[in-house]
mmCIF file of C-alpha atoms in Angstrom:
data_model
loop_
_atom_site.group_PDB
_atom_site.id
_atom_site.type_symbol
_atom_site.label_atom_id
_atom_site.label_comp_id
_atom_site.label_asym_id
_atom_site.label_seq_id
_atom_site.Cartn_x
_atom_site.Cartn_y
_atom_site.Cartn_z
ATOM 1 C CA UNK A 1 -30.172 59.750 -26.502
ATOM 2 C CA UNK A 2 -26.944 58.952 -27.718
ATOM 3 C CA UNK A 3 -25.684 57.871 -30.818
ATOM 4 C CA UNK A 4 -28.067 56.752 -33.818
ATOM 5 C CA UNK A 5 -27.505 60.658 -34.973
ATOM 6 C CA UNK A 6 -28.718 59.985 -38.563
ATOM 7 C CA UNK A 7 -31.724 57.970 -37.946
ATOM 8 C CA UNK A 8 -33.049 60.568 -35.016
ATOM 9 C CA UNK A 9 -32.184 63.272 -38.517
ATOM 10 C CA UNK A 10 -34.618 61.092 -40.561
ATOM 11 C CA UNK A 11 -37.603 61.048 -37.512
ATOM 12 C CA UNK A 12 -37.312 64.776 -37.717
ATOM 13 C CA UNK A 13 -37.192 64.889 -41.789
ATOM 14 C CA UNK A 14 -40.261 62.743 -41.646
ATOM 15 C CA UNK A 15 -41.985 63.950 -38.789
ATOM 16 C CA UNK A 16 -45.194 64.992 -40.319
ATOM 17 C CA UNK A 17 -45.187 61.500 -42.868
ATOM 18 C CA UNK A 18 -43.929 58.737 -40.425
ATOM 19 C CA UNK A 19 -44.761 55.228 -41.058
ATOM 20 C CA UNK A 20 -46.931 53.792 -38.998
ATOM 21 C CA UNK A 21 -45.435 50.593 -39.150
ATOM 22 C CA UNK A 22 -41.363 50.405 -38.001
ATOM 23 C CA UNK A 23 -38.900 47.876 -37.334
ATOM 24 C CA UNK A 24 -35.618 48.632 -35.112
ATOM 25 C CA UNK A 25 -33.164 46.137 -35.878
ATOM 26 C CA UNK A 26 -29.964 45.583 -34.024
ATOM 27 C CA UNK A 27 -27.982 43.729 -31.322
ATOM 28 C CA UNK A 28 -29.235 43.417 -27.590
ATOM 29 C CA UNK A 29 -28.209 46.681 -25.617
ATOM 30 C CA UNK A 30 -27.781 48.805 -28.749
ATOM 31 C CA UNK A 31 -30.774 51.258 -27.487
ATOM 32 C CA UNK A 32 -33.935 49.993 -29.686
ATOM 33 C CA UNK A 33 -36.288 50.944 -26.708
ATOM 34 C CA UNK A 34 -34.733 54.162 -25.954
ATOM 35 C CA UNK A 35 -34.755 54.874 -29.979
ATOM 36 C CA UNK A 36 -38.665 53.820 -29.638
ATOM 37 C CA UNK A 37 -39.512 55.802 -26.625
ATOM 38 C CA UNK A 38 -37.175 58.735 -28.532
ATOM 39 C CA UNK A 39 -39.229 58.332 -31.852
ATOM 40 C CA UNK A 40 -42.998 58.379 -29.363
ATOM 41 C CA UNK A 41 -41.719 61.841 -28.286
ATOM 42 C CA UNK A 42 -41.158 63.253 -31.177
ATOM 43 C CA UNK A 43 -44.402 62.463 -32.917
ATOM 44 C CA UNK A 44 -46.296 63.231 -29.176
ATOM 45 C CA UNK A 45 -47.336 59.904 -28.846
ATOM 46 C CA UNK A 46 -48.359 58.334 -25.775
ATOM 47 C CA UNK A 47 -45.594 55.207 -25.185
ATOM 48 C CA UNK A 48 -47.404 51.901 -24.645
ATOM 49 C CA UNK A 49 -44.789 48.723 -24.114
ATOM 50 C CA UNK A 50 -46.465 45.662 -25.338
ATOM 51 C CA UNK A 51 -45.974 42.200 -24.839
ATOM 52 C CA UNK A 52 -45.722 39.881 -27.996
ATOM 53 C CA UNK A 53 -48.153 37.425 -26.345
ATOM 54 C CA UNK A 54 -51.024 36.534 -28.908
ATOM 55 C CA UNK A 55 -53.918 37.704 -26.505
ATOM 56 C CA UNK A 56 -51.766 40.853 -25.556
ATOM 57 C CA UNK A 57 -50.862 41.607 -30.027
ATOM 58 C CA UNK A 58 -55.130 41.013 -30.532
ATOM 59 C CA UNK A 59 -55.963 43.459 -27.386
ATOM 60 C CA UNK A 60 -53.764 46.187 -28.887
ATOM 61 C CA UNK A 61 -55.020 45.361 -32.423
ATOM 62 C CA UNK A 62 -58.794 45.396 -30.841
ATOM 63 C CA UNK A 63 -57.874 49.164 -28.906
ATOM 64 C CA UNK A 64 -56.021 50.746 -31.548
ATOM 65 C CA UNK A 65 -58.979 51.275 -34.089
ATOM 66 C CA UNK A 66 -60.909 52.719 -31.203
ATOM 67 C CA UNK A 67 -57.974 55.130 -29.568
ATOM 68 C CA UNK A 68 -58.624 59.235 -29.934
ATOM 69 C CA UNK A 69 -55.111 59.382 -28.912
ATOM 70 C CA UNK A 70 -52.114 59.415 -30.616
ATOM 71 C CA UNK A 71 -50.493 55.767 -29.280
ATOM 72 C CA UNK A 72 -46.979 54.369 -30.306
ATOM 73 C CA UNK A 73 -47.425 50.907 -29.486
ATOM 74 C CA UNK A 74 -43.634 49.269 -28.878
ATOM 75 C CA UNK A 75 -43.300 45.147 -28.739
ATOM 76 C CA UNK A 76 -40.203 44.860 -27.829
ATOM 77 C CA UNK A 77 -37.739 42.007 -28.497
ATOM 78 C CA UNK A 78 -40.700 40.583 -31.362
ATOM 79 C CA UNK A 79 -37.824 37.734 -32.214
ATOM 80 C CA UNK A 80 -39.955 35.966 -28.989
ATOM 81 C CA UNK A 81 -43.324 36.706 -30.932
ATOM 82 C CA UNK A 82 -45.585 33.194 -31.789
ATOM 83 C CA UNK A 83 -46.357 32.501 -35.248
ATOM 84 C CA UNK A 84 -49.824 33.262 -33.990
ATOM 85 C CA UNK A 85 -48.983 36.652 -33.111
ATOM 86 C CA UNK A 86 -47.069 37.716 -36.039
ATOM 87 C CA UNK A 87 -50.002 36.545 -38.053
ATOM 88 C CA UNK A 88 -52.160 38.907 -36.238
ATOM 89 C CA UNK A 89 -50.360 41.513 -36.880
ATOM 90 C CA UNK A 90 -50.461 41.327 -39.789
ATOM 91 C CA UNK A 91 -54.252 43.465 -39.901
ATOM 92 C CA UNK A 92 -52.754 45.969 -38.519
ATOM 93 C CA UNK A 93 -49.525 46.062 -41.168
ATOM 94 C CA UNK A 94 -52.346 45.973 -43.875
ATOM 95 C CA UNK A 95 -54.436 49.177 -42.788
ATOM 96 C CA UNK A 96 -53.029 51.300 -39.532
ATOM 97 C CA UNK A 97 -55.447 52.988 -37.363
ATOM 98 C CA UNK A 98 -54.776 56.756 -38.014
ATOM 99 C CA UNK A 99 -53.618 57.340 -34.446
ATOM 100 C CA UNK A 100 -51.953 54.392 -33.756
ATOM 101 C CA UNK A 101 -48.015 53.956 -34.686
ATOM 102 C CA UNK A 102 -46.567 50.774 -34.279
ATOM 103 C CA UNK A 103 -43.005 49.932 -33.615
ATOM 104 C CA UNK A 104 -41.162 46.292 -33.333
ATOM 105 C CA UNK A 105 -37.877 45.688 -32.164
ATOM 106 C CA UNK A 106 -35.701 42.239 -33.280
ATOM 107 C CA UNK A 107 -32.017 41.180 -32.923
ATOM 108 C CA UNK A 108 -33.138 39.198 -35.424
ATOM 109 C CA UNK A 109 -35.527 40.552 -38.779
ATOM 110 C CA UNK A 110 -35.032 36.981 -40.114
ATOM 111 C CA UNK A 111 -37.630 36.304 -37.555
ATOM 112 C CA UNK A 112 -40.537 38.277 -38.807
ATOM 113 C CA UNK A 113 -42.695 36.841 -41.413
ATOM 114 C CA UNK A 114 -41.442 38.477 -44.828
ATOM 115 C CA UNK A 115 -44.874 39.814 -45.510
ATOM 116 C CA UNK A 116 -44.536 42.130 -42.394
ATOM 117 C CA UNK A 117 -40.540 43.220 -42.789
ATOM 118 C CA UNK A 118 -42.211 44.165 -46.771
ATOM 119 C CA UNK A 119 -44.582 46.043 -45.518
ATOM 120 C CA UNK A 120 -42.658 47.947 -42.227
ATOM 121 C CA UNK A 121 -40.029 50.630 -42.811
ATOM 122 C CA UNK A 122 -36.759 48.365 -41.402
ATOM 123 C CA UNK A 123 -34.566 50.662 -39.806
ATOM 124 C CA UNK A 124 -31.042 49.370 -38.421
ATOM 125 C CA UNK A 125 -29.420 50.347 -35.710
ATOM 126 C CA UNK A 126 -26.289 52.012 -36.250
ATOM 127 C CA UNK A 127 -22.967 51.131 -34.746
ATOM 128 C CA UNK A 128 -21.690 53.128 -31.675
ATOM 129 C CA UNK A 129 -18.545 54.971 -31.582
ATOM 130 C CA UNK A 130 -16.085 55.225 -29.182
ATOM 131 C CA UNK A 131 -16.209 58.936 -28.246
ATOM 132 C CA UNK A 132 -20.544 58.187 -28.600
ATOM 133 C CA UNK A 133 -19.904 55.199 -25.388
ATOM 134 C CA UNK A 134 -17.958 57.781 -23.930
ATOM 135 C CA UNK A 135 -20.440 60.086 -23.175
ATOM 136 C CA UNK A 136 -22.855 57.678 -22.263
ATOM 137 C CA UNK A 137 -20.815 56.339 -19.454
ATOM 138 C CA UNK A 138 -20.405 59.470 -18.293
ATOM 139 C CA UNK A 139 -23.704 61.367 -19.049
ATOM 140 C CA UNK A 140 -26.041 58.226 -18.322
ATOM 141 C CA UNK A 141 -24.246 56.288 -15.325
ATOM 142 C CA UNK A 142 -23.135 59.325 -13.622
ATOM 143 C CA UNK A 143 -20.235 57.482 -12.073
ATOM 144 C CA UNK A 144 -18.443 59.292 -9.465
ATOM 145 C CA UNK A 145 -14.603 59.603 -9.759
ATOM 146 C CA UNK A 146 -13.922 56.563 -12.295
ATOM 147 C CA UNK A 147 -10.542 55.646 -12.934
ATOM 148 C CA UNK A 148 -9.577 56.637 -16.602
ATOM 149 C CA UNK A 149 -8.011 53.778 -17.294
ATOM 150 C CA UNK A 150 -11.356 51.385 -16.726
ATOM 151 C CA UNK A 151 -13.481 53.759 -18.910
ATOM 152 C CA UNK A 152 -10.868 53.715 -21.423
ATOM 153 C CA UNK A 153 -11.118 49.862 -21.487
ATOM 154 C CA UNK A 154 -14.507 49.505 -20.987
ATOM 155 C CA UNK A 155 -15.236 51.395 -24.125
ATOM 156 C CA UNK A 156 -12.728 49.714 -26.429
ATOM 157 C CA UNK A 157 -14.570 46.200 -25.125
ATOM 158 C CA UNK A 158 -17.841 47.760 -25.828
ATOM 159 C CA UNK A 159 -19.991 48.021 -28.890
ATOM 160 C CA UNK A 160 -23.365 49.272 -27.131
ATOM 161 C CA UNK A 161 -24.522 51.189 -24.385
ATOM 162 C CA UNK A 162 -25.956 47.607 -23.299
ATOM 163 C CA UNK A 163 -22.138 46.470 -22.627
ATOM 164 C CA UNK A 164 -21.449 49.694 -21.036
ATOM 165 C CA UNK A 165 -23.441 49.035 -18.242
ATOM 166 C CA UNK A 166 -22.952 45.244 -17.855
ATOM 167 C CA UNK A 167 -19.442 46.144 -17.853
ATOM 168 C CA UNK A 168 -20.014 48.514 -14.876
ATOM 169 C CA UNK A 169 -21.800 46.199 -13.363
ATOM 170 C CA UNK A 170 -19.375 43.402 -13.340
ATOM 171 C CA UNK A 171 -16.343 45.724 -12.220
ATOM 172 C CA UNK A 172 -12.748 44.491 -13.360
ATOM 173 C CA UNK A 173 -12.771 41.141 -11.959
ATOM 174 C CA UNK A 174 -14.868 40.392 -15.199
ATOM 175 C CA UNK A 175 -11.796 41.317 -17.087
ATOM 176 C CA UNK A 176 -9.396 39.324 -15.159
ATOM 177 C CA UNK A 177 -11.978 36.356 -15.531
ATOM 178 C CA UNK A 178 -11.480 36.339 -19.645
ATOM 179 C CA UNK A 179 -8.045 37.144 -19.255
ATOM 180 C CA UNK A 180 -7.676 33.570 -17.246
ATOM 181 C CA UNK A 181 -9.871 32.071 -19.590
ATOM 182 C CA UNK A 182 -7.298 32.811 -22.473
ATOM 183 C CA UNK A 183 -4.414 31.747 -20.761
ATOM 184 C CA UNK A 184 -5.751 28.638 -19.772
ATOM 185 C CA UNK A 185 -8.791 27.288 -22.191
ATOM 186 C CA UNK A 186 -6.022 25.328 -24.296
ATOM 187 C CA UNK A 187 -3.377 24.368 -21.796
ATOM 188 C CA UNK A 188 -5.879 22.506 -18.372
ATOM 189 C CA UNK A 189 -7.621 19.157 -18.800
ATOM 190 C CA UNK A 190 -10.753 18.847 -21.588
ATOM 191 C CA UNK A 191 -13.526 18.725 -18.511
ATOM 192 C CA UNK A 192 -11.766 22.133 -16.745
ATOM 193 C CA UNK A 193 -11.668 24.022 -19.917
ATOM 194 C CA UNK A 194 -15.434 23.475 -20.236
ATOM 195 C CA UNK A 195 -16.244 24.133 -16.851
ATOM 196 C CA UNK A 196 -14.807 27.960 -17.688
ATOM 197 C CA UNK A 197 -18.318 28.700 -18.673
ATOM 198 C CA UNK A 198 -19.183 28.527 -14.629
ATOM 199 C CA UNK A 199 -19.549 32.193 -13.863
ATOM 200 C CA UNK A 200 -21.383 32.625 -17.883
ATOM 201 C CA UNK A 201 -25.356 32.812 -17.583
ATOM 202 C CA UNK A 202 -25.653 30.145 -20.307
ATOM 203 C CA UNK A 203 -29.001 28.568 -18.728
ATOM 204 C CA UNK A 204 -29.985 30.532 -15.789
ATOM 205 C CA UNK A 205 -29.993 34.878 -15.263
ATOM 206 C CA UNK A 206 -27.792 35.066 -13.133
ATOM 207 C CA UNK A 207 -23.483 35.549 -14.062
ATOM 208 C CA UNK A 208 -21.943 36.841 -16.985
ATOM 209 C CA UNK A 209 -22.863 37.348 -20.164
ATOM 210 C CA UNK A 210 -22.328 35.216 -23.204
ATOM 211 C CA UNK A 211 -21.826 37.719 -25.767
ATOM 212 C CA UNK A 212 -19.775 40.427 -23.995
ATOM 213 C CA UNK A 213 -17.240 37.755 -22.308
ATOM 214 C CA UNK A 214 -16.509 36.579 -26.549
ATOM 215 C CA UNK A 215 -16.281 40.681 -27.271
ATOM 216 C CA UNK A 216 -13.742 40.696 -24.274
ATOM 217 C CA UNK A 217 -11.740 37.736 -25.651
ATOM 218 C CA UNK A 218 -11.803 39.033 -28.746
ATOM 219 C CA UNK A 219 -10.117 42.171 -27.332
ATOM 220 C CA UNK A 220 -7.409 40.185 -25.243
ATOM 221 C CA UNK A 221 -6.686 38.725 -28.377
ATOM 222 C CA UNK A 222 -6.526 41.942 -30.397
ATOM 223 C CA UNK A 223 -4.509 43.384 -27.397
ATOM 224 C CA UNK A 224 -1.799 40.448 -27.335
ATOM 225 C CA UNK A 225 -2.041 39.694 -31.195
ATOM 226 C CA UNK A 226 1.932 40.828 -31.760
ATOM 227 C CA UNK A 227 2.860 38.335 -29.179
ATOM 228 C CA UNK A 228 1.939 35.275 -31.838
ATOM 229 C CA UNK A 229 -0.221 36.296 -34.716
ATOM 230 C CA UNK A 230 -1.407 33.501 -35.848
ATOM 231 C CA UNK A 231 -1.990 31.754 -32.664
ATOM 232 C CA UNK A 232 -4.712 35.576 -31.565
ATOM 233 C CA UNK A 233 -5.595 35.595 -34.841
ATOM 234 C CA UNK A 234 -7.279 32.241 -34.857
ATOM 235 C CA UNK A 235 -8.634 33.130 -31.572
ATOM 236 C CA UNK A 236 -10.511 36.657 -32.991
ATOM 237 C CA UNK A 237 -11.616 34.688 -36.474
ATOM 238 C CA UNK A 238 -13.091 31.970 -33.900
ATOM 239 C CA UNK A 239 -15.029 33.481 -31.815
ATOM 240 C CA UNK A 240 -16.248 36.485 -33.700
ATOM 241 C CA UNK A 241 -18.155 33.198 -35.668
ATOM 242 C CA UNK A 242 -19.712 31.814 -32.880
ATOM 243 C CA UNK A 243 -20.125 35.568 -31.572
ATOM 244 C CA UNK A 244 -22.204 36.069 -34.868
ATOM 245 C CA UNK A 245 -25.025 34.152 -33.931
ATOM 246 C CA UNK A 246 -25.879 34.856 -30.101
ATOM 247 C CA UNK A 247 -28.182 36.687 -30.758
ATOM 248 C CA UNK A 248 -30.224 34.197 -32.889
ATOM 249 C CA UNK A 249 -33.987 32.956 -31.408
ATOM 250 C CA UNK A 250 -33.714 29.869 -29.886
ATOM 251 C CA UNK A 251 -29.455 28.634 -29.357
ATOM 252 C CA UNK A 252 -28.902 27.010 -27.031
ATOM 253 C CA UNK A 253 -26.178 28.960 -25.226
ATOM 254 C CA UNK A 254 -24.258 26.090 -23.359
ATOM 255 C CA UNK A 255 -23.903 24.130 -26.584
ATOM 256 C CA UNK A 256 -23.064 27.252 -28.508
ATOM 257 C CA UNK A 257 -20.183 27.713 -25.156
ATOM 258 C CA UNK A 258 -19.046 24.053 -25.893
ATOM 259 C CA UNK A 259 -18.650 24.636 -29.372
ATOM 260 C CA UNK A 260 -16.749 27.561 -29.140
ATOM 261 C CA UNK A 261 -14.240 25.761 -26.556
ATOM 262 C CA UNK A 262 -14.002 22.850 -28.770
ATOM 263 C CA UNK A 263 -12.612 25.325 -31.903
ATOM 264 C CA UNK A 264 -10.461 27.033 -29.499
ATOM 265 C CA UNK A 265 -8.534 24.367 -28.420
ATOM 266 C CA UNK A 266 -8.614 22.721 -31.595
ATOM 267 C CA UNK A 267 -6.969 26.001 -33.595
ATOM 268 C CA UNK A 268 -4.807 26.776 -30.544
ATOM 269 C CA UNK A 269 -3.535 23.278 -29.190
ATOM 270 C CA UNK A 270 -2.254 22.468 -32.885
ATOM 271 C CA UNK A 271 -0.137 25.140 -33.154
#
């Protein structure tokens, strides 16, 4: 794994008195399930990925007490879990089968029902740096020849291995899109500056995503900033708001887009 070099210290510090109860906090594509399956392998745990369905967090609960093996139980992306569920799991929070570890994994922890984030060891995720995303494009991609000049900017955009790969994924032309989206979202028509968010996957899977196209303007911004100050400036302070809360349960991503156009062009067409 790469990165999260003080937390994988503590695992090992702690190895023979580990919670059985965890939380991984931290930002979609920051490595939570790699940290998880990471953490099973240290304590020899068997890995089990669980869904945070109700009738999937009461079969777990019902298996756990009866396991002879050591089981690191992993529901992933909890901030989706039903008040039912995070009720239920709350037994488990209360008294832990001796063989069973459980681990959950939010964007989110203001989605957990404080009696459960009281009674779990929180851990967040630490940040990534660049020389870290570095080595993960290289080590974990394997990418063949790449020009130095796209890792270069792929890792300044990036804050997790998550945007790493999307980034690979989308090639250059994903740059050039934001890049056209900052020249243009305050000088076309109202109606065309909304329709920018065409090639975003605001209510479907497929296109570009939301958070990593505002980390990219954000960078445009930071790269041109000298040009006009104030006029970037506005720009980064903008969207790093709206950039905030993507990750929240439940936003709606097109209105959240909308928003974010309507500030834009509000800051940038007065000045």
């Amino acid at each position: 794994m790469v990165g999260q070099n003080n937390i994988l210290e503590w695992v090992d510090n702690n190895i023979n008195s580990f919670p059985h109860f965890i939380v991984l906090v931290g930002s979609s594509g920051c490595g939570k399930k790699t940290l998880s399956e990471t953490i099973a392998y240290k304590l020899s745990c068997v890995y089990s990925k669980c869904s945070v369905s109700v009738d999937a967090v009461r079969e777990v609960i019902e298996t756990a007490y009866q396991s002879q093996t050591k089981v690191l139980y992993c529901f992933a992306d909890a901030d989706n879990m039903k008040p039912q569920a995070k009720n239920a799991m709350l037994k488990i929070t209360e008294e832990p089968p001796e063989n069973a570890y459980f681990c959950l994994t939010v964007c989110d922890d203001s989605s957990l029902l404080d009696t459960i984030k009281s009674r779990a060891y929180v851990i967040n995720m630490q940040s990534y740096t660049k020389p870290e995303l570095k080595k993960y494009y290289y080590s974990t991609l394997g990418a063949e020849n790449p020009s130095e000049d796209e890792v270069n900017l792929f890792c300044e955009i990036s804050t997790t291995p998550g945007d790493i790969d999307k980034l690979t994924e989308y090639g250059k032309e994903f740059y050039d899109y934001v890049e056209l989206v900052v020249d243009n979202i305050a000088e076309v028509e109202p109606a065309n500056a909304f329709k920018s968010s065409s090639k975003l996957a605001l209510k479907k899977d497929e296109g570009y995503d939301l958070a990593l196209f505002l980390k990219t303007f954000i960078y445009v911004c930071e790269k041109r900033i000298m040009l006009e100050i104030n006029h970037y400036a506005n720009g980064i302070l903008e969207t790093a708001k709206i950039l905030n809360v993507c990750d929240k349960m439940g936003i709606n991503k097109q209105q959240l887009y909308d928003k974010w156009v309507f500030r834009i062009r509000e800051q940038w067409i007065e000045m």
